[in-house]
Backbone as CSV, one residue per row, in Angstrom:
resi,resn,N_x,N_y,N_z,CA_x,CA_y,CA_z,C_x,C_y,C_z
1,MET,-36.369,-7.480,-15.311,-35.213,-8.481,-15.631,-34.189,-8.582,-14.356
2,ILE,-34.076,-7.536,-13.691,-33.121,-7.559,-12.645,-33.618,-8.384,-11.477
3,ASP,-34.884,-8.749,-11.595,-35.663,-9.463,-10.566,-35.152,-10.864,-10.484
4,ARG,-34.602,-11.201,-11.721,-34.124,-12.667,-11.710,-32.678,-12.796,-11.099
5,PHE,-32.125,-11.696,-10.844,-30.828,-11.545,-10.164,-30.753,-11.112,-8.718
6,PRO,-31.299,-11.690,-7.673,-31.426,-10.997,-6.387,-30.264,-10.448,-5.599
7,THR,-28.949,-11.199,-5.962,-27.808,-10.417,-5.524,-27.304,-9.384,-6.109
8,VAL,-27.438,-9.111,-7.490,-27.138,-7.992,-8.144,-28.112,-6.809,-7.673
9,ARG,-29.290,-7.264,-7.636,-30.386,-6.253,-7.025,-30.067,-5.894,-5.790
10,PHE,-29.581,-6.644,-4.880,-29.177,-6.298,-3.366,-27.985,-5.336,-3.633
11,VAL,-26.958,-5.838,-4.229,-25.832,-4.908,-4.340,-26.058,-3.590,-5.062
12,VAL,-26.912,-3.422,-6.092,-27.122,-2.233,-6.600,-28.024,-1.242,-5.624
13,ARG,-28.859,-1.828,-4.835,-29.671,-1.087,-3.985,-29.034,-0.851,-2.706
14,ARG,-28.082,-1.576,-2.182,-27.636,-1.460,-0.929,-26.034,-1.453,-0.824
15,GLY,-25.610,-0.989,-1.952,-23.997,-0.854,-2.055,-23.322,-0.048,-1.103
16,ARG,-23.917,1.173,-0.858,-23.313,2.100,0.196,-23.109,1.575,1.432
17,LEU,-24.229,0.835,1.847,-24.162,-0.022,3.269,-23.102,-1.077,3.255
18,LEU,-23.012,-1.802,2.133,-21.902,-2.759,2.164,-20.531,-2.156,2.248
19,VAL,-20.402,-1.196,1.491,-19.007,-0.515,1.607,-18.660,0.187,2.884
20,ALA,-19.732,0.648,3.695,-19.438,1.134,4.809,-19.355,0.031,5.948
21,ALA,-19.995,-1.128,5.813,-19.975,-2.217,6.633,-18.498,-2.847,6.607
22,ALA,-17.979,-2.943,5.235,-16.769,-3.479,5.054,-15.686,-2.802,5.489
23,GLY,-15.810,-1.291,5.453,-14.737,-0.543,6.087,-14.752,-0.480,7.427
24,ALA,-15.987,-0.465,8.057,-15.962,-0.399,9.412,-15.475,-1.696,10.455
25,LEU,-15.773,-2.853,9.625,-15.618,-4.040,10.402,-14.089,-4.257,11.092
26,PRO,-13.079,-4.144,10.085,-11.628,-4.231,10.708,-11.436,-3.266,11.694
27,VAL,-11.912,-1.930,11.565,-11.705,-0.894,12.685,-12.306,-1.425,13.962
28,LEU,-13.539,-1.888,13.948,-14.355,-2.455,14.996,-13.624,-3.547,15.757
29,ALA,-13.106,-4.530,14.870,-12.316,-5.591,15.412,-11.090,-5.180,16.095
30,ALA,-10.536,-4.222,15.743,-8.986,-3.819,16.225,-9.431,-3.040,17.539
31,PHE,-10.410,-2.213,17.583,-10.971,-1.302,18.611,-11.270,-2.260,19.881
32,LEU,-12.194,-3.313,19.375,-12.689,-4.402,20.407,-11.292,-5.241,20.991
33,GLY,-10.416,-5.473,20.171,-9.362,-6.098,20.734,-8.574,-5.353,21.589
34,ILE,-8.412,-4.257,21.233,-7.522,-3.374,22.105,-8.330,-3.068,23.500
35,GLY,-9.565,-2.646,23.341,-10.442,-2.559,24.641,-10.515,-3.720,25.596
36,ILE,-10.761,-5.071,24.996,-11.118,-6.230,25.679,-10.013,-7.054,25.885
37,GLU,-9.293,-7.316,24.779,-8.183,-8.357,24.905,-6.790,-7.618,25.393
38,GLY,-6.743,-6.236,25.300,-5.475,-5.475,25.729,-4.386,-5.640,24.640
39,TRP,-4.954,-5.549,23.299,-3.887,-5.668,22.399,-3.212,-4.304,22.324
40,HIS,-2.013,-4.454,21.551,-1.125,-3.099,21.466,-1.858,-2.001,20.539
41,TRP,-1.675,-0.772,20.789,-2.254,0.216,20.018,-1.810,0.052,18.558
42,PHE,-0.751,-0.615,18.159,-0.230,-0.699,16.713,-1.549,-1.366,16.128
43,TRP,-2.360,-2.385,16.602,-3.482,-3.030,15.878,-4.488,-1.989,15.569
44,MET,-4.682,-0.870,15.969,-5.517,0.124,15.719,-5.180,0.682,14.188
45,ALA,-3.876,0.979,14.100,-3.437,1.353,12.874,-3.605,0.336,11.724
46,VAL,-3.251,-0.925,12.045,-3.511,-2.019,11.084,-4.944,-2.118,10.945
47,GLY,-5.950,-2.033,11.844,-7.132,-2.005,11.341,-7.812,-0.858,10.769
48,LEU,-7.324,0.270,10.912,-7.649,1.372,9.929,-7.139,1.173,8.615
49,LEU,-5.788,0.751,8.387,-5.205,0.495,7.171,-6.292,-0.583,6.539
50,ALA,-6.446,-1.754,7.089,-7.374,-2.691,6.522,-8.847,-2.262,6.277
51,GLY,-9.399,-1.402,7.145,-10.693,-0.864,6.684,-10.715,0.050,5.410
52,VAL,-9.510,0.815,5.286,-9.700,1.548,4.126,-9.403,0.780,2.926
53,CYS,-8.452,-0.286,3.011,-8.291,-1.076,1.734,-9.580,-1.878,1.379
54,LEU,-10.243,-2.405,2.491,-11.245,-3.293,2.291,-12.561,-2.453,1.604
55,ALA,-12.688,-1.176,2.243,-13.768,-0.469,1.698,-13.425,0.114,0.336
56,PHE,-12.178,0.152,-0.100,-11.741,0.542,-1.398,-12.209,-0.565,-2.407
57,VAL,-11.915,-1.729,-2.050,-12.118,-2.994,-2.847,-13.660,-3.144,-2.889
58,ALA,-14.410,-3.042,-1.817,-15.701,-3.215,-1.669,-16.415,-2.031,-2.699
59,ARG,-15.991,-1.067,-2.513,-16.524,0.144,-3.452,-16.283,-0.288,-4.930
60,LEU,-15.271,-0.589,-5.239,-14.716,-0.859,-6.664,-15.685,-2.151,-7.258
61,LEU,-15.935,-3.316,-6.302,-16.649,-4.341,-6.641,-18.244,-3.660,-6.960
62,VAL,-18.667,-2.776,-5.969,-20.083,-2.453,-6.113,-20.273,-1.544,-7.366
63,GLU,-19.286,-0.691,-7.541,-19.397,0.261,-8.777,-19.260,-0.686,-10.102
64,LEU,-18.505,-1.664,-10.094,-18.415,-2.523,-11.230,-19.709,-3.278,-11.329
65,THR,-20.331,-3.618,-10.360,-21.645,-4.454,-10.529,-22.878,-3.366,-10.954
66,ILE,-22.692,-2.252,-10.549,-23.656,-1.398,-11.039,-23.567,-1.002,-12.322
67,ILE,-22.371,-0.694,-12.925,-22.060,-0.641,-14.275,-22.475,-1.789,-15.282
68,ILE,-22.137,-2.995,-14.749,-22.489,-4.055,-15.474,-24.171,-4.180,-15.618
69,ALA,-24.780,-4.071,-14.530,-26.157,-4.023,-14.549,-26.796,-2.916,-15.379
70,ASP,-26.236,-1.890,-15.225,-26.855,-0.794,-15.939,-26.670,-1.087,-17.346
71,MET,-25.556,-1.695,-18.081,-25.313,-1.971,-19.346,-26.091,-3.180,-19.979
72,LEU,-26.039,-4.174,-19.018,-26.411,-5.428,-19.496,-28.048,-6.001,-19.356
73,LEU,-28.406,-5.277,-18.197,-29.836,-5.714,-17.782,-30.724,-4.413,-17.913
74,PRO,-31.616,-4.664,-18.815,-32.708,-3.735,-19.070,-33.683,-3.901,-17.945
75,GLU,-34.166,-2.620,-17.602,-34.921,-2.463,-16.396,-36.527,-2.675,-16.824
């Protein structure tokens, strides 16, 4: 049944990768901005905070998707 929902299947199988990518992207953007564009170091703190917040929200959505898939979609 889960084969009918490819996005749900992707999130269930690759959820940890999605959370890691969501958390790393703001940090990487801040790091590149500091290194290439010469931004102030303050943006690294902003990038770290944004990365933590985004990873938390992504993890929440992944876990909710897994719970819903386990409860509603028979294997």
